[in-house]
XYZ file of C-alpha atoms in Angstrom:
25
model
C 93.363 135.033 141.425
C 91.114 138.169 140.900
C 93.531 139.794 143.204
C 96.399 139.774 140.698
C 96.968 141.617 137.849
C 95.570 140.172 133.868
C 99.603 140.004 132.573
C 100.357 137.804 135.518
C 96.612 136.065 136.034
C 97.510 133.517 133.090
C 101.113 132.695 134.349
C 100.085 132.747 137.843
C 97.547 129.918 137.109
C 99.553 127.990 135.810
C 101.828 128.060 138.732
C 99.080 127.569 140.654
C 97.618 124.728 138.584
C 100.855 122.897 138.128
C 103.050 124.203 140.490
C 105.971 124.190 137.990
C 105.193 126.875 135.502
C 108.949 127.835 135.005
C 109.409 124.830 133.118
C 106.708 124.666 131.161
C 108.596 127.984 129.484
């Protein structure tokens, strides 16, 4: 995840993590 930028490291883990960040918004 080092690979992508800070703004997007904390949504992209939770994609990654749960794999259905757009509803936790």
């Amino acid at each position: 995840m080092q690979a992508l930028p800070r703004t997007t490291t904390g949504k992209v883990q939770k994609f990654e993590l749960r794999g259905e960040g757009e509803n936790d918004q």
